mmCIF file of N, CA and C in Angstrom:
data_model
loop_
_atom_site.group_PDB
_atom_site.id
_atom_site.type_symbol
_atom_site.label_atom_id
_atom_site.label_comp_id
_atom_site.label_asym_id
_atom_site.label_seq_id
_atom_site.Cartn_x
_atom_site.Cartn_y
_atom_site.Cartn_z
ATOM 1 N N UNK A 1 0.291 -1.097 0.214
ATOM 2 C CA UNK A 1 0.038 -0.420 -0.074
ATOM 3 C C UNK A 1 0.855 1.298 -0.350
ATOM 4 N N UNK A 2 0.285 2.282 -0.921
ATOM 5 C CA UNK A 2 1.427 3.818 -0.994
ATOM 6 C C UNK A 2 1.311 4.208 0.667
ATOM 7 N N UNK A 3 2.309 4.738 0.993
ATOM 8 C CA UNK A 3 3.085 5.551 2.096
ATOM 9 C C UNK A 3 1.737 6.511 2.573
ATOM 10 N N UNK A 4 1.346 6.884 1.428
ATOM 11 C CA UNK A 4 0.270 7.883 1.375
ATOM 12 C C UNK A 4 -0.897 7.256 2.391
ATOM 13 N N UNK A 5 -0.991 5.405 2.424
ATOM 14 C CA UNK A 5 -2.108 5.430 3.213
ATOM 15 C C UNK A 5 -2.366 4.536 4.167
ATOM 16 N N UNK A 6 -0.856 5.088 4.974
ATOM 17 C CA UNK A 6 -0.781 4.629 6.162
ATOM 18 C C UNK A 6 -1.831 4.121 7.128
ATOM 19 N N UNK A 7 -2.411 3.466 7.938
ATOM 20 C CA UNK A 7 -3.805 3.708 8.245
ATOM 21 C C UNK A 7 -3.028 4.146 9.570
ATOM 22 N N UNK A 8 -4.614 4.608 11.008
ATOM 23 C CA UNK A 8 -3.883 5.046 11.975
ATOM 24 C C UNK A 8 -2.846 3.418 12.720
ATOM 25 N N UNK A 9 -3.502 2.438 12.510
ATOM 26 C CA UNK A 9 -3.244 1.741 13.348
ATOM 27 C C UNK A 9 -2.008 1.210 13.174
ATOM 28 N N UNK A 10 -0.825 1.018 11.831
ATOM 29 C CA UNK A 10 0.258 1.266 11.223
ATOM 30 C C UNK A 10 1.139 2.290 11.708
ATOM 31 N N UNK A 11 0.301 3.299 12.277
ATOM 32 C CA UNK A 11 1.270 4.411 12.848
ATOM 33 C C UNK A 11 1.261 4.175 13.922
ATOM 34 N N UNK A 12 0.469 3.637 14.609
ATOM 35 C CA UNK A 12 0.531 3.468 16.252
ATOM 36 C C UNK A 12 1.642 2.823 16.274
ATOM 37 N N UNK A 13 1.434 1.590 15.885
ATOM 38 C CA UNK A 13 2.917 1.127 15.834
ATOM 39 C C UNK A 13 4.138 1.642 16.221
ATOM 40 N N UNK A 14 4.181 2.789 15.972
ATOM 41 C CA UNK A 14 5.781 3.412 16.346
ATOM 42 C C UNK A 14 5.279 4.305 17.775
ATOM 43 N N UNK A 15 6.464 4.047 19.125
ATOM 44 C CA UNK A 15 5.828 4.727 20.114
ATOM 45 C C UNK A 15 6.660 5.531 20.151
ATOM 46 N N UNK A 16 7.745 6.304 19.436
ATOM 47 C CA UNK A 16 8.383 7.429 19.672
ATOM 48 C C UNK A 16 8.874 8.072 17.919
ATOM 49 N N UNK A 17 8.808 9.408 17.254
ATOM 50 C CA UNK A 17 8.625 10.322 17.100
ATOM 51 C C UNK A 17 10.138 11.506 17.421
ATOM 52 N N UNK A 18 10.855 11.247 16.619
ATOM 53 C CA UNK A 18 12.197 12.295 17.221
ATOM 54 C C UNK A 18 12.705 13.031 15.842
ATOM 55 N N UNK A 19 12.491 14.706 15.916
ATOM 56 C CA UNK A 19 12.800 15.330 14.612
ATOM 57 C C UNK A 19 14.863 15.400 14.878
ATOM 58 N N UNK A 20 15.216 14.946 13.921
ATOM 59 C CA UNK A 20 16.793 15.065 14.035
ATOM 60 C C UNK A 20 17.651 15.503 13.213
ATOM 61 N N UNK A 21 16.422 16.488 12.303
ATOM 62 C CA UNK A 21 17.360 17.932 11.633
ATOM 63 C C UNK A 21 16.038 18.868 11.458
ATOM 64 N N UNK A 22 16.100 19.626 12.206
ATOM 65 C CA UNK A 22 14.706 20.889 11.632
ATOM 66 C C UNK A 22 15.094 21.290 10.229
ATOM 67 N N UNK A 23 13.977 21.484 9.396
ATOM 68 C CA UNK A 23 14.471 22.222 7.930
ATOM 69 C C UNK A 23 15.303 23.440 8.100
ATOM 70 N N UNK A 24 16.523 23.506 7.525
ATOM 71 C CA UNK A 24 17.221 24.467 7.239
ATOM 72 C C UNK A 24 17.852 24.375 5.936
ATOM 73 N N UNK A 25 18.723 25.511 5.752
ATOM 74 C CA UNK A 25 19.717 25.347 4.562
ATOM 75 C C UNK A 25 20.886 25.006 4.966
ATOM 76 N N UNK A 26 22.063 23.348 3.987
ATOM 77 C CA UNK A 26 23.465 23.807 4.494
ATOM 78 C C UNK A 26 24.197 23.884 3.349
ATOM 79 N N UNK A 27 25.717 24.216 3.084
ATOM 80 C CA UNK A 27 26.091 24.182 2.039
ATOM 81 C C UNK A 27 27.443 23.241 1.984
ATOM 82 N N UNK A 28 27.181 22.510 2.990
ATOM 83 C CA UNK A 28 28.166 21.908 3.527
ATOM 84 C C UNK A 28 28.439 21.007 4.346
ATOM 85 N N UNK A 29 28.699 19.684 4.431
ATOM 86 C CA UNK A 29 28.863 18.952 4.686
ATOM 87 C C UNK A 29 28.847 18.770 6.392
ATOM 88 N N UNK A 30 27.506 17.954 7.561
ATOM 89 C CA UNK A 30 27.303 18.053 8.441
ATOM 90 C C UNK A 30 26.875 17.143 9.594
ATOM 91 N N UNK A 31 26.408 16.733 10.466
ATOM 92 C CA UNK A 31 25.919 15.692 11.613
ATOM 93 C C UNK A 31 25.458 16.145 12.475
ATOM 94 N N UNK A 32 24.110 15.380 13.172
ATOM 95 C CA UNK A 32 23.121 16.141 13.899
ATOM 96 C C UNK A 32 23.684 15.786 15.220
ATOM 97 N N UNK A 33 23.699 15.880 16.246
ATOM 98 C CA UNK A 33 23.919 15.627 17.775
ATOM 99 C C UNK A 33 23.586 13.713 17.756
ATOM 100 N N UNK A 34 24.240 12.877 18.480
ATOM 101 C CA UNK A 34 23.998 11.731 19.219
ATOM 102 C C UNK A 34 22.318 11.720 19.635
ATOM 103 N N UNK A 35 21.800 10.428 19.456
ATOM 104 C CA UNK A 35 20.269 10.188 19.792
ATOM 105 C C UNK A 35 20.759 8.970 20.775
ATOM 106 N N UNK A 36 20.352 8.781 21.069
ATOM 107 C CA UNK A 36 20.375 7.727 22.145
ATOM 108 C C UNK A 36 18.702 6.740 21.810
ATOM 109 N N UNK A 37 18.514 5.846 21.242
ATOM 110 C CA UNK A 37 17.142 4.964 20.425
ATOM 111 C C UNK A 37 17.078 4.018 21.386
ATOM 112 N N UNK A 38 18.239 3.677 22.729
ATOM 113 C CA UNK A 38 18.047 1.982 23.798
ATOM 114 C C UNK A 38 16.623 2.033 24.194
ATOM 115 N N UNK A 39 15.855 0.779 23.430
ATOM 116 C CA UNK A 39 15.170 0.014 23.923
ATOM 117 C C UNK A 39 13.691 0.095 22.476
ATOM 118 N N UNK A 40 14.703 0.607 21.624
ATOM 119 C CA UNK A 40 14.095 0.468 20.587
ATOM 120 C C UNK A 40 14.694 -0.264 19.231
ATOM 121 N N UNK A 41 13.883 -0.757 18.310
ATOM 122 C CA UNK A 41 14.492 -2.231 17.904
ATOM 123 C C UNK A 41 13.944 -1.962 16.318
ATOM 124 N N UNK A 42 13.097 -0.716 16.195
ATOM 125 C CA UNK A 42 13.340 -0.537 14.776
ATOM 126 C C UNK A 42 13.105 1.050 14.082
ATOM 127 N N UNK A 43 13.377 1.460 13.031
ATOM 128 C CA UNK A 43 13.105 2.863 12.641
ATOM 129 C C UNK A 43 13.029 3.265 11.521
ATOM 130 N N UNK A 44 11.907 4.032 11.267
ATOM 131 C CA UNK A 44 11.562 4.640 9.583
ATOM 132 C C UNK A 44 12.330 5.700 9.783
ATOM 133 N N UNK A 45 13.161 6.178 9.145
ATOM 134 C CA UNK A 45 13.758 6.924 8.978
ATOM 135 C C UNK A 45 13.101 7.839 7.919
ATOM 136 N N UNK A 46 12.756 9.275 7.944
ATOM 137 C CA UNK A 46 12.114 10.256 6.590
ATOM 138 C C UNK A 46 12.905 12.043 6.110
ATOM 139 N N UNK A 47 13.689 11.602 5.149
ATOM 140 C CA UNK A 47 14.574 13.108 5.125
ATOM 141 C C UNK A 47 13.303 13.567 4.133
ATOM 142 N N UNK A 48 13.279 15.199 4.313
ATOM 143 C CA UNK A 48 12.353 15.577 3.206
ATOM 144 C C UNK A 48 12.898 16.588 2.243
ATOM 145 N N UNK A 49 13.957 16.595 1.548
ATOM 146 C CA UNK A 49 14.873 17.377 0.462
ATOM 147 C C UNK A 49 13.731 18.360 0.019
ATOM 148 N N UNK A 50 13.926 19.633 0.072
ATOM 149 C CA UNK A 50 12.722 20.341 -0.571
ATOM 150 C C UNK A 50 13.494 21.451 -1.559
ATOM 151 N N UNK A 51 15.002 22.064 -1.319
ATOM 152 C CA UNK A 51 14.750 22.524 -2.548
ATOM 153 C C UNK A 51 16.193 22.873 -2.409
ATOM 154 N N UNK A 52 16.869 23.543 -3.482
ATOM 155 C CA UNK A 52 18.078 23.852 -3.779
ATOM 156 C C UNK A 52 18.058 24.774 -4.647
ATOM 157 N N UNK A 53 19.468 25.913 -4.486
ATOM 158 C CA UNK A 53 19.818 27.119 -4.994
ATOM 159 C C UNK A 53 20.936 26.833 -4.879
ATOM 160 N N UNK A 54 21.489 27.631 -6.887
ATOM 161 C CA UNK A 54 22.897 27.862 -6.572
ATOM 162 C C UNK A 54 23.156 26.283 -7.511
ATOM 163 N N UNK A 55 22.579 25.561 -7.765
ATOM 164 C CA UNK A 55 22.860 24.394 -8.096
ATOM 165 C C UNK A 55 23.586 23.832 -9.917
ATOM 166 N N UNK A 56 24.615 23.273 -10.029
ATOM 167 C CA UNK A 56 25.710 22.674 -11.045
ATOM 168 C C UNK A 56 24.353 21.503 -11.925
ATOM 169 N N UNK A 57 23.202 21.624 -13.142
ATOM 170 C CA UNK A 57 23.068 20.750 -13.537
ATOM 171 C C UNK A 57 23.541 19.227 -13.870
ATOM 172 N N UNK A 58 23.741 18.400 -12.932
ATOM 173 C CA UNK A 58 24.497 16.933 -13.061
ATOM 174 C C UNK A 58 25.813 16.753 -12.402
ATOM 175 N N UNK A 59 26.088 18.015 -11.423
ATOM 176 C CA UNK A 59 26.868 18.250 -10.477
ATOM 177 C C UNK A 59 26.768 18.037 -9.442
ATOM 178 N N UNK A 60 25.522 18.433 -8.921
ATOM 179 C CA UNK A 60 25.593 18.514 -7.116
ATOM 180 C C UNK A 60 25.005 17.577 -6.658
ATOM 181 N N UNK A 61 25.367 16.624 -5.990
ATOM 182 C CA UNK A 61 24.151 15.924 -4.678
ATOM 183 C C UNK A 61 24.645 16.004 -3.438
ATOM 184 N N UNK A 62 23.742 15.438 -2.640
ATOM 185 C CA UNK A 62 23.627 15.248 -1.633
ATOM 186 C C UNK A 62 23.906 14.039 -0.590
ATOM 187 N N UNK A 63 24.149 13.329 0.229
ATOM 188 C CA UNK A 63 24.771 11.940 0.690
ATOM 189 C C UNK A 63 24.383 11.851 2.263
ATOM 190 N N UNK A 64 22.800 11.074 2.076
ATOM 191 C CA UNK A 64 22.473 10.895 3.919
ATOM 192 C C UNK A 64 23.538 9.709 4.643
ATOM 193 N N UNK A 65 23.797 9.477 5.460
ATOM 194 C CA UNK A 65 24.063 8.068 6.249
ATOM 195 C C UNK A 65 23.591 8.649 7.859
ATOM 196 N N UNK A 66 22.901 7.861 7.568
ATOM 197 C CA UNK A 66 22.471 7.136 9.553
ATOM 198 C C UNK A 66 23.061 6.650 9.905
ATOM 199 N N UNK A 67 24.280 6.971 10.869
ATOM 200 C CA UNK A 67 25.368 6.368 11.907
ATOM 201 C C UNK A 67 25.102 5.537 12.300
ATOM 202 N N UNK A 68 25.595 4.739 13.508
ATOM 203 C CA UNK A 68 25.441 3.940 14.348
ATOM 204 C C UNK A 68 26.483 4.458 15.583
ATOM 205 N N UNK A 69 26.619 4.462 16.474
ATOM 206 C CA UNK A 69 28.085 4.331 17.379
ATOM 207 C C UNK A 69 28.341 3.372 18.127
ATOM 208 N N UNK A 70 29.247 2.730 17.656
ATOM 209 C CA UNK A 70 29.594 1.914 18.223
ATOM 210 C C UNK A 70 29.961 1.894 20.073
ATOM 211 N N UNK A 71 29.245 1.536 21.211
ATOM 212 C CA UNK A 71 29.201 1.524 22.552
ATOM 213 C C UNK A 71 31.075 1.271 22.940
ATOM 214 N N UNK A 72 31.729 0.626 22.196
ATOM 215 C CA UNK A 72 33.154 0.267 23.295
ATOM 216 C C UNK A 72 34.151 1.200 22.216
ATOM 217 N N UNK A 73 34.266 1.737 20.996
ATOM 218 C CA UNK A 73 35.218 2.288 20.681
ATOM 219 C C UNK A 73 34.946 3.694 20.384
ATOM 220 N N UNK A 74 33.734 4.031 20.117
ATOM 221 C CA UNK A 74 32.940 5.572 20.046
ATOM 222 C C UNK A 74 33.076 5.853 18.420
ATOM 223 N N UNK A 75 33.238 5.036 17.759
ATOM 224 C CA UNK A 75 33.395 5.394 16.175
ATOM 225 C C UNK A 75 31.509 5.029 15.547
ATOM 226 N N UNK A 76 32.225 5.763 14.752
ATOM 227 C CA UNK A 76 30.407 5.355 13.539
ATOM 228 C C UNK A 76 31.166 4.590 12.830
ATOM 229 N N UNK A 77 29.356 3.492 12.632
ATOM 230 C CA UNK A 77 29.480 3.024 10.664
ATOM 231 C C UNK A 77 28.426 3.411 10.574
ATOM 232 N N UNK A 78 27.762 3.542 8.732
ATOM 233 C CA UNK A 78 27.150 3.608 7.918
ATOM 234 C C UNK A 78 26.150 2.300 8.570
ATOM 235 N N UNK A 79 25.029 2.622 8.943
ATOM 236 C CA UNK A 79 23.484 2.446 9.247
ATOM 237 C C UNK A 79 23.191 1.649 7.686
ATOM 238 N N UNK A 80 22.650 3.049 7.210
ATOM 239 C CA UNK A 80 22.221 3.112 6.126
ATOM 240 C C UNK A 80 22.763 4.268 5.625
ATOM 241 N N UNK A 81 22.815 4.376 3.949
ATOM 242 C CA UNK A 81 23.210 5.715 3.375
ATOM 243 C C UNK A 81 21.962 5.884 1.970
ATOM 244 N N UNK A 82 21.946 7.049 1.231
ATOM 245 C CA UNK A 82 21.737 7.509 -0.397
ATOM 246 C C UNK A 82 21.539 8.994 -0.333
ATOM 247 N N UNK A 83 21.664 8.803 -1.800
ATOM 248 C CA UNK A 83 22.229 10.068 -2.498
ATOM 249 C C UNK A 83 21.123 10.855 -2.903
ATOM 250 N N UNK A 84 20.756 11.980 -3.187
ATOM 251 C CA UNK A 84 20.036 12.669 -3.654
ATOM 252 C C UNK A 84 20.492 13.963 -4.719
ATOM 253 N N UNK A 85 20.124 14.064 -6.192
ATOM 254 C CA UNK A 85 20.938 15.289 -7.225
ATOM 255 C C UNK A 85 19.815 16.067 -7.281
ATOM 256 N N UNK A 86 20.259 16.545 -7.570
ATOM 257 C CA UNK A 86 19.528 17.916 -8.207
ATOM 258 C C UNK A 86 18.432 18.472 -8.719
ATOM 259 N N UNK A 87 18.546 16.394 -9.712
ATOM 260 C CA UNK A 87 17.750 16.515 -10.585
ATOM 261 C C UNK A 87 16.364 16.379 -10.250
ATOM 262 N N UNK A 88 16.099 15.882 -9.094
ATOM 263 C CA UNK A 88 14.973 15.566 -8.142
ATOM 264 C C UNK A 88 14.530 16.156 -7.260
ATOM 265 N N UNK A 89 15.026 17.166 -7.004
ATOM 266 C CA UNK A 89 13.826 17.978 -5.980
ATOM 267 C C UNK A 89 12.893 18.583 -6.101
ATOM 268 N N UNK A 90 11.661 18.343 -5.757
ATOM 269 C CA UNK A 90 11.759 17.574 -4.205
ATOM 270 C C UNK A 90 11.752 16.771 -3.819
ATOM 271 N N UNK A 91 12.204 15.555 -3.054
ATOM 272 C CA UNK A 91 12.793 14.612 -2.781
ATOM 273 C C UNK A 91 12.166 14.007 -1.969
ATOM 274 N N UNK A 92 11.043 12.961 -1.256
ATOM 275 C CA UNK A 92 11.262 13.100 0.304
ATOM 276 C C UNK A 92 11.746 11.288 0.057
ATOM 277 N N UNK A 93 13.007 10.656 0.761
ATOM 278 C CA UNK A 93 13.129 9.667 1.147
ATOM 279 C C UNK A 93 12.797 8.923 1.934
ATOM 280 N N UNK A 94 11.803 7.526 1.981
ATOM 281 C CA UNK A 94 11.823 6.965 2.888
ATOM 282 C C UNK A 94 12.528 5.650 3.512
ATOM 283 N N UNK A 95 13.427 5.431 4.857
ATOM 284 C CA UNK A 95 14.040 4.319 5.156
ATOM 285 C C UNK A 95 13.581 2.779 5.685
ATOM 286 N N UNK A 96 12.136 2.281 5.225
ATOM 287 C CA UNK A 96 11.606 1.785 6.140
ATOM 288 C C UNK A 96 12.387 0.431 6.517
ATOM 289 N N UNK A 97 12.409 0.329 8.109
ATOM 290 C CA UNK A 97 12.678 -0.806 8.800
ATOM 291 C C UNK A 97 11.362 -1.761 9.140
ATOM 292 N N UNK A 98 11.404 -2.309 8.033
ATOM 293 C CA UNK A 98 10.632 -4.341 8.274
ATOM 294 C C UNK A 98 10.844 -5.327 8.104
ATOM 295 N N UNK A 99 10.807 -5.622 9.448
ATOM 296 C CA UNK A 99 11.438 -6.800 9.529
ATOM 297 C C UNK A 99 10.975 -8.287 8.451
ATOM 298 N N UNK A 100 10.248 -8.076 8.170
ATOM 299 C CA UNK A 100 9.464 -8.774 7.316
ATOM 300 C C UNK A 100 10.180 -9.006 6.112
ATOM 301 N N UNK A 101 9.828 -9.866 5.014
ATOM 302 C CA UNK A 101 10.167 -9.731 3.461
ATOM 303 C C UNK A 101 9.958 -9.160 2.478
ATOM 304 N N UNK A 102 8.233 -8.928 2.938
ATOM 305 C CA UNK A 102 7.497 -8.031 1.245
ATOM 306 C C UNK A 102 8.048 -6.991 0.895
ATOM 307 N N UNK A 103 7.591 -6.697 -0.265
ATOM 308 C CA UNK A 103 8.214 -5.724 -0.724
ATOM 309 C C UNK A 103 7.936 -4.425 -0.456
ATOM 310 N N UNK A 104 8.547 -3.774 -0.691
ATOM 311 C CA UNK A 104 8.226 -2.455 -0.478
ATOM 312 C C UNK A 104 6.750 -1.955 -0.787
ATOM 313 N N UNK A 105 6.268 -0.597 -0.424
ATOM 314 C CA UNK A 105 5.024 -0.288 -1.287
ATOM 315 C C UNK A 105 5.270 0.608 -2.229
ATOM 316 N N UNK A 106 4.910 0.914 -2.882
ATOM 317 C CA UNK A 106 4.939 1.704 -4.310
ATOM 318 C C UNK A 106 4.943 3.459 -4.105
ATOM 319 N N UNK A 107 6.231 3.689 -4.385
ATOM 320 C CA UNK A 107 6.167 4.804 -3.862
ATOM 321 C C UNK A 107 5.886 5.899 -5.204
ATOM 322 N N UNK A 108 4.785 7.255 -4.140
ATOM 323 C CA UNK A 108 4.042 7.868 -5.063
ATOM 324 C C UNK A 108 5.329 8.681 -5.502
ATOM 325 N N UNK A 109 5.040 9.856 -6.673
ATOM 326 C CA UNK A 109 5.966 10.900 -7.426
ATOM 327 C C UNK A 109 6.583 11.546 -6.120
ATOM 328 N N UNK A 110 7.773 11.600 -5.967
ATOM 329 C CA UNK A 110 8.867 12.280 -5.251
ATOM 330 C C UNK A 110 9.151 11.653 -4.388
ATOM 331 N N UNK A 111 9.031 10.614 -4.253
ATOM 332 C CA UNK A 111 9.145 9.781 -2.977
ATOM 333 C C UNK A 111 10.405 8.670 -3.842
ATOM 334 N N UNK A 112 10.769 8.391 -2.520
ATOM 335 C CA UNK A 112 12.072 7.717 -2.981
ATOM 336 C C UNK A 112 11.682 6.286 -1.481
ATOM 337 N N UNK A 113 11.599 4.686 -1.710
ATOM 338 C CA UNK A 113 11.194 4.315 -0.846
ATOM 339 C C UNK A 113 12.494 3.249 -0.409
ATOM 340 N N UNK A 114 13.357 3.243 0.504
ATOM 341 C CA UNK A 114 14.292 1.783 0.423
ATOM 342 C C UNK A 114 14.545 0.879 2.048
ATOM 343 N N UNK A 115 14.971 0.160 1.252
ATOM 344 C CA UNK A 115 14.073 -0.965 2.449
ATOM 345 C C UNK A 115 15.478 -0.754 3.799
ATOM 346 N N UNK A 116 15.330 -0.839 4.592
ATOM 347 C CA UNK A 116 16.503 -0.660 5.887
ATOM 348 C C UNK A 116 16.557 -2.003 6.557
ATOM 349 N N UNK A 117 17.718 -1.540 8.048
ATOM 350 C CA UNK A 117 17.159 -2.984 8.901
ATOM 351 C C UNK A 117 17.061 -2.175 9.969
ATOM 352 N N UNK A 118 17.129 -3.742 11.125
ATOM 353 C CA UNK A 118 16.908 -3.527 11.726
ATOM 354 C C UNK A 118 17.798 -2.372 13.335
ATOM 355 N N UNK A 119 17.895 -2.136 14.111
ATOM 356 C CA UNK A 119 18.546 -1.120 14.624
ATOM 357 C C UNK A 119 19.266 -2.139 15.351
ATOM 358 N N UNK A 120 20.845 -1.857 15.486
ATOM 359 C CA UNK A 120 21.963 -3.050 15.723
ATOM 360 C C UNK A 120 23.045 -2.100 17.124
ATOM 361 N N UNK A 121 21.944 -0.736 17.290
ATOM 362 C CA UNK A 121 22.942 0.163 18.511
ATOM 363 C C UNK A 121 22.430 0.319 19.076
ATOM 364 N N UNK A 122 22.427 1.739 20.429
ATOM 365 C CA UNK A 122 22.071 2.558 21.096
ATOM 366 C C UNK A 122 22.114 3.651 20.685
ATOM 367 N N UNK A 123 23.054 4.058 20.077
ATOM 368 C CA UNK A 123 23.102 6.035 19.679
ATOM 369 C C UNK A 123 23.331 5.817 18.147
ATOM 370 N N UNK A 124 22.241 6.922 17.164
ATOM 371 C CA UNK A 124 22.202 6.868 16.091
ATOM 372 C C UNK A 124 23.212 8.396 16.197
ATOM 373 N N UNK A 125 23.644 8.790 14.676
ATOM 374 C CA UNK A 125 23.192 10.343 14.206
ATOM 375 C C UNK A 125 22.529 10.397 12.701
ATOM 376 N N UNK A 126 22.351 11.742 12.521
ATOM 377 C CA UNK A 126 22.719 11.369 10.720
ATOM 378 C C UNK A 126 23.465 12.829 9.919
ATOM 379 N N UNK A 127 24.216 11.940 8.952
ATOM 380 C CA UNK A 127 25.158 12.810 8.442
ATOM 381 C C UNK A 127 25.196 12.923 7.634
ATOM 382 N N UNK A 128 25.234 14.350 7.116
ATOM 383 C CA UNK A 128 25.446 14.423 5.731
ATOM 384 C C UNK A 128 26.650 15.067 4.592
ATOM 385 N N UNK A 129 27.007 14.893 3.391
ATOM 386 C CA UNK A 129 28.320 15.400 2.742
ATOM 387 C C UNK A 129 27.313 16.125 1.621
ATOM 388 N N UNK A 130 28.285 17.347 0.833
ATOM 389 C CA UNK A 130 27.637 17.553 -0.084
ATOM 390 C C UNK A 130 28.899 17.150 -1.234
ATOM 391 N N UNK A 131 28.990 16.536 -2.889
ATOM 392 C CA UNK A 131 29.267 16.943 -3.772
ATOM 393 C C UNK A 131 30.215 17.949 -4.170
ATOM 394 N N UNK A 132 29.543 19.295 -3.955
ATOM 395 C CA UNK A 132 30.588 20.113 -4.438
ATOM 396 C C UNK A 132 29.909 21.907 -3.303
ATOM 397 N N UNK A 133 30.973 22.594 -3.658
ATOM 398 C CA UNK A 133 30.539 23.684 -2.807
ATOM 399 C C UNK A 133 29.525 25.174 -3.441
ATOM 400 N N UNK A 134 29.379 25.846 -2.435
ATOM 401 C CA UNK A 134 28.032 26.942 -3.632
ATOM 402 C C UNK A 134 26.392 26.640 -3.066
ATOM 403 N N UNK A 135 25.551 25.013 -3.750
ATOM 404 C CA UNK A 135 24.640 25.409 -3.895
ATOM 405 C C UNK A 135 23.991 25.268 -1.859
ATOM 406 N N UNK A 136 23.041 25.893 -1.987
ATOM 407 C CA UNK A 136 22.080 25.461 -0.620
ATOM 408 C C UNK A 136 21.091 24.700 -0.745
ATOM 409 N N UNK A 137 21.145 23.433 -0.037
ATOM 410 C CA UNK A 137 20.607 22.346 -0.142
ATOM 411 C C UNK A 137 19.430 22.991 1.364
ATOM 412 N N UNK A 138 18.020 22.379 1.577
ATOM 413 C CA UNK A 138 16.840 22.619 2.611
ATOM 414 C C UNK A 138 16.723 21.167 2.189
ATOM 415 N N UNK A 139 16.611 20.486 3.930
ATOM 416 C CA UNK A 139 15.588 19.263 3.984
ATOM 417 C C UNK A 139 15.490 18.922 5.440
ATOM 418 N N UNK A 140 14.870 18.443 5.871
ATOM 419 C CA UNK A 140 14.523 18.187 7.794
ATOM 420 C C UNK A 140 14.857 16.772 7.542
ATOM 421 N N UNK A 141 14.831 16.608 9.079
ATOM 422 C CA UNK A 141 15.061 14.721 8.821
ATOM 423 C C UNK A 141 13.765 14.543 10.163
ATOM 424 N N UNK A 142 13.343 13.334 9.632
ATOM 425 C CA UNK A 142 12.836 12.806 11.374
ATOM 426 C C UNK A 142 13.094 10.884 11.705
ATOM 427 N N UNK A 143 12.720 10.469 12.606
ATOM 428 C CA UNK A 143 12.660 9.452 12.160
ATOM 429 C C UNK A 143 11.376 8.689 13.474
ATOM 430 N N UNK A 144 11.049 7.745 13.336
ATOM 431 C CA UNK A 144 9.722 6.793 13.881
ATOM 432 C C UNK A 144 10.377 5.640 14.873
ATOM 433 N N UNK A 145 10.107 6.035 15.802
ATOM 434 C CA UNK A 145 11.172 4.376 16.206
ATOM 435 C C UNK A 145 9.939 3.745 16.681
ATOM 436 N N UNK A 146 10.476 2.364 16.648
ATOM 437 C CA UNK A 146 9.359 1.630 17.298
ATOM 438 C C UNK A 146 9.706 0.203 18.336
ATOM 439 N N UNK A 147 9.621 0.385 19.309
ATOM 440 C CA UNK A 147 10.005 -0.521 19.873
ATOM 441 C C UNK A 147 9.452 -0.187 21.816
ATOM 442 N N UNK A 148 10.423 -0.915 22.699
ATOM 443 C CA UNK A 148 9.889 -0.491 23.799
ATOM 444 C C UNK A 148 8.101 -0.705 24.808
#
């Protein structure tokens, strides 16, 4: 079923929603603060790229990484990653954490659906890199956590 048709019962399976990054323009790479997801085993990540200004056609993209933090070493490793190019703005990326092997729902226009993985660490952050300096990318990000 399309993302736009999720019903209240499906949404209620998620017990916490967290804003990872409020809507803002960025010109360089960066990352959010760490978020503690202790007690949650699954998450749907939603990144909404709404605008780009000053882009060079065919040369600009932004890559997002949901990174898990190793509790022993303190180092980050990539849990999931995806790239958005200037050609597809606006674009909303939804990374589903689905323990089933069912196919992802059909994505509506300006949406990209990607299969994710169950959470494997307690601490996460969202990081992004931009391919070239100059353009301003506007995006927001949130996560819906399931568990507890």
